[in-house]
Coordinates of C-alpha atoms in Angstrom, one line a residue:
Chain A
M1 CA 59.1 121.9 145.8
S2 CA 62.0 121.1 148.0
L3 CA 63.1 122.9 151.1
D4 CA 66.7 123.0 152.2
A5 CA 68.3 123.3 155.6
S6 CA 68.4 127.1 155.6
D7 CA 64.6 127.2 154.8
I8 CA 64.0 125.0 157.8
E9 CA 66.1 127.1 160.1
K10 CA 64.3 130.2 159.0
I11 CA 60.9 128.7 159.5
A12 CA 61.8 127.4 162.9
H13 CA 63.2 130.7 163.9
L14 CA 60.0 132.6 162.8
A15 CA 58.0 130.2 164.9
R16 CA 60.6 130.4 167.7
L17 CA 61.1 126.6 167.7
E18 CA 64.3 125.0 168.6
I19 CA 65.2 122.2 166.3
A20 CA 68.1 119.8 166.9
P21 CA 70.6 120.0 164.0
E22 CA 70.3 116.3 163.4
S23 CA 66.5 116.5 162.7
I24 CA 66.7 119.3 160.2
E25 CA 67.1 117.0 157.3
R26 CA 64.0 115.0 158.3
Y27 CA 61.9 118.1 158.7
A28 CA 63.1 119.3 155.3
A29 CA 61.9 116.0 153.7
D30 CA 58.6 116.0 155.6
L31 CA 57.7 119.6 154.8
S32 CA 58.8 119.2 151.2
N33 CA 56.4 116.2 150.9
I34 CA 53.6 118.3 152.2
L35 CA 54.3 121.0 149.7
D36 CA 54.4 118.4 147.0
L37 CA 50.9 117.3 148.0
V38 CA 49.7 120.9 147.8
A39 CA 51.3 121.2 144.4
Q40 CA 49.4 118.1 143.3
M41 CA 46.1 119.7 144.5
D42 CA 47.0 122.8 142.5
A43 CA 46.5 120.8 139.4
V44 CA 42.8 120.4 140.1
D45 CA 40.5 122.7 138.1
T46 CA 38.8 124.9 140.7
T47 CA 37.1 127.2 138.3
G48 CA 33.9 128.6 140.0
V49 CA 34.8 127.3 143.5
E50 CA 34.8 130.0 146.1
P51 CA 38.0 130.0 148.2
M52 CA 37.4 128.5 151.6
A53 CA 38.3 130.6 154.7
H54 CA 36.9 128.1 157.2
P55 CA 35.8 124.4 157.0
L56 CA 32.4 125.2 158.6
H57 CA 29.7 126.6 156.3
M58 CA 28.6 129.1 158.8
S59 CA 29.2 132.8 159.4
Q60 CA 30.6 134.6 162.4
R61 CA 28.1 135.3 165.2
L62 CA 28.3 138.8 166.6
R63 CA 28.4 139.7 170.2
P64 CA 26.6 142.7 171.7
D65 CA 29.0 145.5 172.8
R66 CA 28.7 144.9 176.6
V67 CA 31.4 144.8 179.2
S68 CA 31.1 141.3 180.7
E69 CA 34.6 140.7 182.0
H70 CA 35.8 142.3 185.1
D71 CA 39.1 142.7 186.8
R72 CA 40.8 139.4 187.7
R73 CA 44.3 140.7 187.5
E74 CA 45.3 139.1 190.8
L75 CA 44.2 135.7 189.7
F76 CA 46.0 136.0 186.3
Q77 CA 49.1 137.4 187.7
A78 CA 49.4 134.6 190.3
I79 CA 50.7 132.4 187.5
A80 CA 53.0 135.0 185.9
P81 CA 56.8 134.6 186.6
L82 CA 57.3 138.2 187.5
T83 CA 55.1 141.2 188.1
E84 CA 55.4 144.7 189.6
D85 CA 52.9 147.5 190.1
G86 CA 50.4 145.5 188.2
L87 CA 52.7 145.1 185.2
Y88 CA 53.9 141.8 183.7
L89 CA 57.6 141.9 183.6
V90 CA 59.6 140.5 180.7
P91 CA 63.4 140.7 179.9
K92 CA 64.1 144.2 178.6
V93 CA 63.0 144.8 175.0
I94 CA 63.7 148.0 173.1
D95 CA 62.0 149.1 169.9
Chain B
M1 CA 67.8 167.1 139.8
Q2 CA 64.1 167.7 140.6
W3 CA 62.6 165.2 143.0
E4 CA 59.0 164.2 143.5
T5 CA 57.8 162.9 146.9
V6 CA 55.3 160.1 147.1
I7 CA 53.4 159.5 150.4
G8 CA 50.8 157.0 151.5
L9 CA 49.4 156.9 155.0
E10 CA 48.2 154.0 157.2
I11 CA 45.9 155.4 159.9
H12 CA 45.0 153.4 163.0
T13 CA 41.9 154.7 164.7
Q14 CA 40.5 153.2 167.8
L15 CA 36.8 152.5 167.5
A16 CA 34.5 153.9 170.2
T17 CA 33.2 150.7 171.7
Q18 CA 32.6 149.9 175.3
S19 CA 34.2 146.5 175.1
K20 CA 37.0 145.0 173.1
I21 CA 36.8 143.6 169.6
F22 CA 36.9 140.0 170.6
S23 CA 36.3 140.0 174.4
G24 CA 34.0 141.5 177.0
A25 CA 36.8 143.5 178.8
A26 CA 36.3 147.2 179.0
T27 CA 38.2 149.6 176.7
A28 CA 38.2 152.7 178.9
F29 CA 41.5 154.7 178.8
G30 CA 43.6 155.2 181.9
A31 CA 42.6 152.2 184.1
P32 CA 45.3 150.7 186.4
P33 CA 47.6 148.3 184.4
N34 CA 46.1 145.0 183.4
T35 CA 42.8 145.5 185.2
Q36 CA 41.0 145.5 181.8
A37 CA 42.8 142.5 180.3
C38 CA 40.7 139.3 180.5
A39 CA 41.6 135.7 179.6
I40 CA 41.0 136.3 175.9
D41 CA 43.1 139.4 175.8
L42 CA 45.9 137.5 177.6
G43 CA 45.7 134.7 175.0
L44 CA 45.3 132.1 177.7
P45 CA 44.8 128.5 176.4
G46 CA 41.3 127.4 175.5
V47 CA 39.7 130.9 174.9
L48 CA 37.8 131.8 171.8
P49 CA 37.4 135.3 170.3
V50 CA 33.9 136.5 169.6
L51 CA 33.4 139.5 167.4
N52 CA 31.9 142.7 168.8
A53 CA 28.9 143.8 166.6
E54 CA 29.5 147.4 167.4
A55 CA 33.1 147.3 166.0
V56 CA 31.6 145.9 162.7
R57 CA 28.9 148.6 162.7
L58 CA 31.3 151.4 163.1
A59 CA 33.6 150.1 160.3
V60 CA 30.5 149.9 158.0
R61 CA 29.7 153.6 158.8
F62 CA 33.2 154.6 157.8
G63 CA 32.9 152.6 154.5
K64 CA 29.7 154.4 153.6
A65 CA 31.2 157.8 154.6
I66 CA 34.0 157.5 152.1
G67 CA 31.8 156.1 149.4
A68 CA 33.4 152.6 149.6
A69 CA 31.9 149.2 149.0
V70 CA 31.3 147.4 152.3
A71 CA 32.2 143.8 151.9
P72 CA 29.3 141.4 152.4
R73 CA 31.9 138.8 153.3
S74 CA 35.2 139.5 155.1
V75 CA 37.7 137.3 156.8
F76 CA 39.9 137.6 159.8
A77 CA 43.5 136.5 159.5
R78 CA 46.4 136.0 161.8
K79 CA 49.4 138.3 161.4
N80 CA 52.2 136.4 163.1
Y81 CA 55.1 138.1 165.0
F82 CA 56.6 137.9 168.4
Y83 CA 56.6 140.8 170.8
P84 CA 55.8 140.8 174.5
D85 CA 52.9 143.2 174.2
L86 CA 51.2 140.7 171.8
P87 CA 50.5 137.7 174.0
K88 CA 49.1 135.3 171.4
G89 CA 52.1 135.7 169.1
Y90 CA 49.8 136.9 166.4
Q91 CA 47.5 139.9 165.9
I92 CA 44.0 139.2 164.6
S93 CA 43.6 141.4 161.6
Q94 CA 42.1 141.2 158.1
Y95 CA 44.3 140.6 155.0
E96 CA 42.9 139.4 151.7
L97 CA 39.2 140.3 152.4
P98 CA 38.9 143.5 154.4
I99 CA 35.5 144.8 155.5
V100 CA 35.9 148.2 153.6
G101 CA 37.0 148.4 150.0
E102 CA 38.1 151.3 147.9
G103 CA 36.9 154.8 148.6
R104 CA 37.9 158.4 148.2
V105 CA 38.1 161.6 150.3
E106 CA 38.7 165.2 149.2
I107 CA 41.3 167.5 150.7
V108 CA 41.6 171.2 150.2
L109 CA 45.1 172.4 149.5
G110 CA 46.7 175.7 150.7
D111 CA 45.8 177.5 147.4
G112 CA 42.2 176.4 147.7
A113 CA 42.4 173.7 145.1
V114 CA 40.7 170.4 145.8
K115 CA 42.5 167.1 145.5
S116 CA 41.0 163.7 145.7
I117 CA 42.9 161.0 147.7
G118 CA 42.2 157.3 147.2
V119 CA 41.6 155.0 150.2
T120 CA 42.7 151.6 149.2
R121 CA 40.9 149.7 152.0
A122 CA 40.1 149.8 155.7
H123 CA 40.2 146.7 157.9
L124 CA 39.3 145.7 161.4
E125 CA 42.0 144.5 163.8
E126 CA 42.9 144.3 167.4
D127 CA 45.4 146.7 169.1
A128 CA 48.4 145.4 171.0
G129 CA 49.3 146.1 174.6
K130 CA 51.8 148.7 175.8
S131 CA 55.4 148.2 176.7
L132 CA 56.9 150.4 179.4
H133 CA 60.6 150.6 178.8
E134 CA 61.7 153.5 180.9
E135 CA 60.9 152.4 184.4
N136 CA 63.4 150.9 186.8
L137 CA 61.3 147.8 187.3
A138 CA 62.4 145.1 189.7
G139 CA 65.8 146.7 189.9
G140 CA 66.2 147.2 186.2
G141 CA 66.7 144.9 183.2
Y142 CA 62.9 144.5 182.7
T143 CA 60.2 145.8 180.5
G144 CA 56.8 146.2 182.0
I145 CA 53.7 145.0 180.0
D146 CA 50.3 146.5 180.3
L147 CA 47.7 144.6 178.3
N148 CA 44.7 146.9 179.0
R149 CA 44.9 148.1 175.4
A150 CA 45.3 144.6 173.9
G151 CA 42.2 143.8 172.0
T152 CA 40.9 147.3 171.6
P153 CA 39.2 147.5 168.2
L154 CA 41.1 149.4 165.5
L155 CA 40.1 150.4 162.0
E156 CA 43.3 150.6 159.9
I157 CA 42.7 153.0 157.0
V158 CA 45.1 152.6 154.2
S159 CA 45.5 155.3 151.6
E160 CA 46.8 155.1 148.0
P161 CA 50.2 156.7 147.5
D162 CA 48.4 159.8 146.3
M163 CA 50.1 162.6 148.4
R164 CA 53.0 164.6 147.0
T165 CA 53.9 166.9 149.9
P166 CA 54.0 166.7 153.7
Q167 CA 51.2 169.3 153.7
E168 CA 49.0 167.1 151.6
A169 CA 49.6 164.2 154.0
V170 CA 48.6 166.4 156.9
A171 CA 45.5 167.6 155.1
Y172 CA 44.5 164.0 154.4
A173 CA 45.2 162.9 158.0
R174 CA 43.1 165.8 159.3
K175 CA 40.4 164.9 156.9
I176 CA 40.2 161.3 158.1
H177 CA 40.4 162.6 161.7
Q178 CA 37.5 165.0 161.1
L179 CA 35.5 162.3 159.5
V180 CA 35.9 159.6 162.1
R181 CA 34.9 162.0 164.8
W182 CA 32.1 163.4 162.7
I183 CA 30.4 160.0 162.2
G184 CA 31.0 159.1 165.8
I185 CA 33.2 156.0 165.3
S186 CA 36.2 157.2 167.2
D187 CA 37.1 159.9 169.8
G188 CA 40.2 160.6 167.7
N189 CA 42.2 161.5 170.8
M190 CA 45.8 161.7 169.6
Q191 CA 47.3 162.2 173.1
E192 CA 45.7 158.9 174.2
G193 CA 46.7 157.1 171.1
S194 CA 43.3 156.8 169.6
F195 CA 44.5 158.0 166.2
R196 CA 48.0 157.0 165.1
V197 CA 49.6 157.5 161.7
D198 CA 52.2 155.5 159.8
A199 CA 53.7 157.3 156.8
N200 CA 55.2 155.5 153.8
V201 CA 57.6 157.9 152.1
S202 CA 59.6 157.6 148.9
V203 CA 61.1 160.0 146.4
R204 CA 61.7 159.7 142.6
P205 CA 63.1 161.9 139.9
L206 CA 60.3 164.2 138.6
G207 CA 58.6 162.6 135.6
Q208 CA 59.6 159.0 136.5
T209 CA 56.5 156.7 136.8
R210 CA 58.1 153.9 138.8
F211 CA 58.1 154.5 142.6
G212 CA 61.3 154.8 144.5
T213 CA 62.1 152.5 147.5
R214 CA 60.0 153.6 150.4
T215 CA 60.6 153.7 154.1
E216 CA 57.8 153.6 156.7
I217 CA 57.7 156.1 159.6
K218 CA 55.8 154.5 162.5
N219 CA 53.4 155.8 165.1
L220 CA 53.2 159.6 164.4
N221 CA 50.7 160.9 167.0
S222 CA 50.4 164.6 166.1
F223 CA 49.7 166.5 162.9
R224 CA 52.8 168.6 163.4
F225 CA 55.0 165.5 163.8
I226 CA 53.5 164.0 160.6
E227 CA 54.6 167.0 158.7
R228 CA 58.0 167.3 160.2
A229 CA 58.8 163.6 160.1
I230 CA 58.0 163.4 156.4
Q231 CA 59.9 166.6 155.7
F232 CA 63.0 165.2 157.4
E233 CA 62.6 161.8 155.7
V234 CA 62.3 163.3 152.2
E235 CA 65.4 165.4 152.7
R236 CA 67.3 162.4 154.1
Q237 CA 66.3 160.2 151.1
I238 CA 67.3 162.9 148.6
D239 CA 70.7 163.4 150.4
V240 CA 71.3 159.6 150.3
I241 CA 70.5 159.2 146.6
E242 CA 72.4 162.4 145.5
G243 CA 75.4 161.2 147.6
G244 CA 75.4 158.0 145.5
G245 CA 73.7 155.8 148.0
T246 CA 70.5 153.7 147.9
I247 CA 67.5 153.8 150.1
V248 CA 67.0 150.7 152.3
Q249 CA 63.4 149.7 152.7
E250 CA 63.0 149.8 156.5
T251 CA 60.8 151.0 159.4
R252 CA 61.9 154.3 161.0
L253 CA 60.8 156.2 164.1
Y254 CA 60.5 159.9 164.4
D255 CA 62.3 161.6 167.3
P256 CA 60.5 164.9 167.9
E257 CA 63.3 166.2 170.2
R258 CA 66.0 165.9 167.6
D259 CA 63.5 166.4 164.7
E260 CA 64.9 163.4 162.8
T261 CA 63.9 159.8 161.8
R262 CA 66.0 156.9 162.9
P263 CA 65.9 153.2 161.8
M264 CA 63.9 151.2 164.3
R265 CA 65.9 148.4 165.8
S266 CA 64.3 145.9 163.5
K267 CA 61.9 143.4 164.9
E268 CA 63.8 140.6 163.3
E269 CA 62.2 139.3 160.1
A270 CA 59.3 141.5 161.1
N271 CA 58.0 141.7 157.6
D272 CA 57.4 138.0 157.2
Y273 CA 54.0 137.9 158.9
R274 CA 52.8 134.6 157.3
Y275 CA 49.1 135.7 157.3
F276 CA 46.5 132.9 157.2
P277 CA 42.8 132.9 157.9
D278 CA 42.1 132.6 161.7
P279 CA 40.5 129.3 162.3
D280 CA 39.0 130.7 165.6
L281 CA 36.8 133.1 163.6
L282 CA 34.3 132.3 160.9
P283 CA 33.9 134.6 157.9
V284 CA 31.9 137.7 158.7
E285 CA 28.8 137.9 156.5
L286 CA 26.8 141.0 156.6
D287 CA 23.2 141.1 155.4
V288 CA 21.7 144.2 153.8
A289 CA 19.6 144.9 156.9
F290 CA 22.7 145.2 159.1
I291 CA 24.4 147.6 156.7
V292 CA 21.3 149.7 156.2
D293 CA 20.8 149.9 160.0
A294 CA 24.4 150.8 160.6
V295 CA 24.3 153.8 158.3
A296 CA 20.6 154.8 158.9
D297 CA 21.6 157.7 161.3
L298 CA 24.7 158.7 159.4
P299 CA 24.7 162.5 159.7
E300 CA 25.2 165.0 156.8
L301 CA 28.9 164.7 156.0
P302 CA 31.3 167.7 156.5
D303 CA 32.0 168.3 152.8
S304 CA 28.3 168.6 151.9
M305 CA 27.6 170.7 155.0
R306 CA 30.4 173.0 154.1
E307 CA 29.0 173.4 150.6
R308 CA 25.5 174.0 152.0
F309 CA 26.8 176.7 154.4
H310 CA 28.2 178.3 151.4
T311 CA 25.1 178.2 149.2
Q312 CA 22.4 178.4 151.8
Y313 CA 23.9 181.0 154.1
G314 CA 26.2 182.8 151.7
L315 CA 29.3 182.2 153.9
G316 CA 32.8 182.4 152.4
E317 CA 34.9 179.3 152.0
Y318 CA 37.0 180.1 155.0
D319 CA 34.1 180.5 157.4
A320 CA 32.3 177.5 156.1
S321 CA 35.4 175.4 156.5
L322 CA 36.1 176.5 160.0
L323 CA 32.5 175.9 161.1
T324 CA 32.5 172.3 159.8
T325 CA 35.8 171.2 161.4
G326 CA 33.7 169.4 164.0
R327 CA 30.1 168.3 164.0
E328 CA 29.2 169.8 167.4
L329 CA 30.5 173.2 166.3
A330 CA 28.5 173.0 163.1
Q331 CA 25.4 172.1 165.0
Y332 CA 26.0 174.9 167.4
F333 CA 26.3 177.3 164.6
E334 CA 23.1 176.1 162.9
A335 CA 21.2 176.4 166.2
V336 CA 22.3 180.1 166.4
V337 CA 21.3 180.7 162.8
Q338 CA 17.9 179.1 163.4
A339 CA 17.2 181.3 166.3
T340 CA 18.5 184.5 164.8
A341 CA 18.2 184.2 161.0
E342 CA 21.6 186.0 160.9
P343 CA 24.1 183.5 159.4
K344 CA 26.9 186.0 158.8
L345 CA 26.7 187.5 162.3
A346 CA 26.4 184.0 163.8
A347 CA 29.5 182.9 161.8
N348 CA 31.5 185.9 163.0
W349 CA 30.6 185.3 166.6
V350 CA 31.2 181.5 166.5
N351 CA 34.5 181.8 164.5
G352 CA 35.5 185.0 166.4
E353 CA 34.8 185.5 170.1
L354 CA 33.6 182.0 170.8
A355 CA 36.5 180.2 169.0
A356 CA 38.9 182.5 170.8
A357 CA 37.4 181.9 174.2
L358 CA 37.3 178.1 173.7
N359 CA 41.0 178.3 172.7
R360 CA 41.9 180.3 175.7
S361 CA 40.1 178.0 178.1
E362 CA 41.3 174.9 176.1
I363 CA 37.9 173.4 176.1
E364 CA 35.6 171.8 173.4
I365 CA 32.5 173.4 172.1
A366 CA 30.4 170.9 174.1
Q367 CA 31.8 172.4 177.3
S368 CA 31.1 176.0 176.3
P369 CA 29.6 178.0 179.1
V370 CA 27.9 180.1 176.5
S371 CA 25.2 177.9 174.9
A372 CA 23.9 178.4 171.3
A373 CA 20.7 179.8 172.8
M374 CA 22.7 182.3 174.9
L375 CA 24.7 183.5 171.9
A376 CA 21.5 183.8 169.9
G377 CA 20.1 185.9 172.7
L378 CA 23.0 188.2 172.4
I379 CA 22.7 188.5 168.7
H380 CA 19.1 189.4 169.1
R381 CA 20.2 192.3 171.3
I382 CA 22.7 193.4 168.7
Q383 CA 20.0 193.2 166.0
D384 CA 17.4 195.3 167.9
G385 CA 20.0 197.9 168.8
T386 CA 20.0 197.2 172.5
V387 CA 23.8 196.8 172.6
S388 CA 26.5 198.0 170.2
G389 CA 28.9 195.5 168.7
K390 CA 31.6 196.7 171.0
L391 CA 29.6 196.4 174.2
A392 CA 28.3 193.0 172.9
K393 CA 31.8 191.7 173.4
Q394 CA 31.6 192.7 177.1
V395 CA 28.3 190.9 177.3
F396 CA 29.8 187.8 175.8
E397 CA 32.7 187.9 178.3
A398 CA 30.3 188.2 181.1
M399 CA 28.2 185.3 179.8
W400 CA 31.3 183.3 179.5
S401 CA 32.2 183.9 183.1
G402 CA 28.8 182.8 184.2
E403 CA 26.9 186.0 184.8
G404 CA 23.8 184.8 183.1
D405 CA 22.2 185.3 179.7
A406 CA 22.5 188.4 177.5
D407 CA 19.5 190.2 178.9
S408 CA 20.4 189.8 182.5
V409 CA 24.0 190.9 181.8
I410 CA 22.9 193.9 179.9
Q411 CA 20.5 194.7 182.8
A412 CA 22.9 194.1 185.6
R413 CA 25.8 196.0 184.0
G414 CA 23.7 198.8 182.6
L415 CA 25.1 198.2 179.1
R416 CA 21.9 199.2 177.3
Q417 CA 22.7 201.4 174.4
I418 CA 21.5 205.0 174.7
T419 CA 18.9 205.4 171.9
D420 CA 16.9 208.0 173.6
S421 CA 17.7 210.9 171.2
G422 CA 16.8 213.5 173.9
E423 CA 19.3 212.1 176.2
L424 CA 21.9 212.0 173.4
E425 CA 21.1 215.5 172.3
A426 CA 21.7 216.9 175.7
L427 CA 25.0 215.0 176.1
I428 CA 26.3 216.2 172.8
A429 CA 25.2 219.8 173.4
A430 CA 27.2 219.8 176.6
I431 CA 30.3 218.4 174.9
V432 CA 30.1 220.9 172.0
A433 CA 29.6 223.7 174.5
A434 CA 32.6 222.6 176.5
N435 CA 35.0 222.5 173.5
P436 CA 34.6 225.8 171.6
G437 CA 38.2 225.5 170.2
Q438 CA 37.5 222.2 168.5
V439 CA 34.2 223.5 167.2
E440 CA 36.1 226.4 165.6
Q441 CA 38.6 224.1 164.0
Y442 CA 35.8 221.9 162.6
R443 CA 34.0 224.8 161.1
A444 CA 37.2 226.0 159.6
G445 CA 37.3 222.8 157.6
K446 CA 39.3 220.5 159.8
D447 CA 37.1 217.4 159.3
K448 CA 39.3 215.2 161.5
V449 CA 38.1 217.0 164.6
F450 CA 34.8 215.2 164.1
G451 CA 36.4 212.0 165.4
F452 CA 37.4 213.9 168.5
F453 CA 33.7 214.7 169.2
V454 CA 32.6 211.1 168.6
G455 CA 35.3 209.9 171.0
Q456 CA 34.2 212.4 173.7
V457 CA 30.6 211.3 173.3
M458 CA 31.5 207.6 173.6
K459 CA 33.7 208.3 176.6
E460 CA 31.0 210.3 178.4
S461 CA 28.3 207.6 177.5
K462 CA 30.7 204.8 178.5
G463 CA 30.4 203.4 175.0
K464 CA 26.7 203.1 175.3
A465 CA 25.7 205.7 172.7
N466 CA 24.4 204.4 169.4
P467 CA 27.2 205.3 167.0
Q468 CA 24.9 206.0 164.1
Q469 CA 22.7 208.3 166.1
V470 CA 25.8 210.1 167.5
N471 CA 27.0 210.7 164.0
E472 CA 23.7 212.1 162.9
I473 CA 23.2 214.4 165.9
L474 CA 26.8 215.6 165.9
M475 CA 26.7 216.5 162.2
R476 CA 23.6 218.5 162.7
V477 CA 24.7 220.3 165.9
L478 CA 28.2 221.1 164.5
A479 CA 26.7 222.3 161.2
S480 CA 24.2 224.6 162.7
D481 CA 25.0 228.2 163.7

């Protein structure tokens, strides 16, 4: 499978990554190689193998439903660029 | 051309946990902004989500309540998109392996017919924060972000496209709403956003099997809006197609003030979510003991209780349905029946005076100043003839305004029915003597005048005379000599 420049631009945009125009070709080649590797693995017969959701052969531990975290707004907001009335401020977004 | 509407709903219901689905921050509604958003909810570097057992338990209860298979193994996935109220840049949700599989619920249609609606799946996920657009923050040009809601556990319940009218969609939404409250997994508070509905709507020529292109109306937070938004959208789609246009698959918002849907300014490429299993969370594996324990105290479900009210107590469909709209109401009713063995009288009072009073005061049954025991006490006094049905309403009102139980109200207000026949005889004799003209008319065959005498007796006795006794005595007195 080979990706072209527009695929790379789209993927980069979805991930909000800025890619210099001169590196697009290199990324296209690298990512295409990765997909080719995946395609090779596709050829392996995996009948009877359970799809893996996680590399660890363990299951999720559950936490009791208890409130253990308390208000540390002041601490967290000390590193925020802009706050007001307890709100984090971001450039205006409209639905 | 005849059109058929096809509707499927996605319902997001907040699960009634104390803490968030992946963190130990509180979920209480209405706290000052960002005071319940911890490092995990903010998506700060280096944090790890840990799954809340209670959220899983509540999801399992829902699965059992709709007769669905609960997955012994389910997986959390990342749903990727960028929006300021989603600090991590992805929402933790479930995609390929949800916790609850296919189930069904039954809805009752306007004509009394029952229709079965398929539930495709239900999955656990975290809620996003809230964006406050309207405020003039920092002089304008900013959106305020409150992340208190971020990480609140949601169960997203996805239906099959089984509904054919806005009314069916509302009936289904009400059914799910009733159910989640009944089994205690959500408070279902729509004003506070605990129960939000997205509607997928399409139309197709009647008889065509292929679905038309659908649009999704987001975030409907009242049953009335669900109905109106779908109604508008159906008409819009038909207009577009009949005008030679085509429907664009898109997300729309309902504006209740203008009663219309509008395309949402698209979150760019919003539908390319690139789900993948979340490496921060291991697969959730539930053993039989966990599932058995989660559903051990599942109450009798509303459908079966409604049926039982019908067969066991002989109540009509209407009464039985009303009494099972909520579990507390149903329990209240059964408590009254147990104390009085008068199911029909109990149903009349609960669905009549009590429901009206609750409505007027805009309170829930749990806050009713008249307890089940108090209402039972009143019904006893109706049964044994102490008060007439009419005066019983006065007693109820007095109990409602805190004047004590039925016996003390009857005592204090002197509402005891006059059943002493001597007292009644005397009263009636006096009235008959005072109205010779009407007596004459009655004896001349004008039966209607009988009502006049009954009215006089009731007036004189301030409504306390026993109507049956009054009739008997009046008949006898007027007939004689």
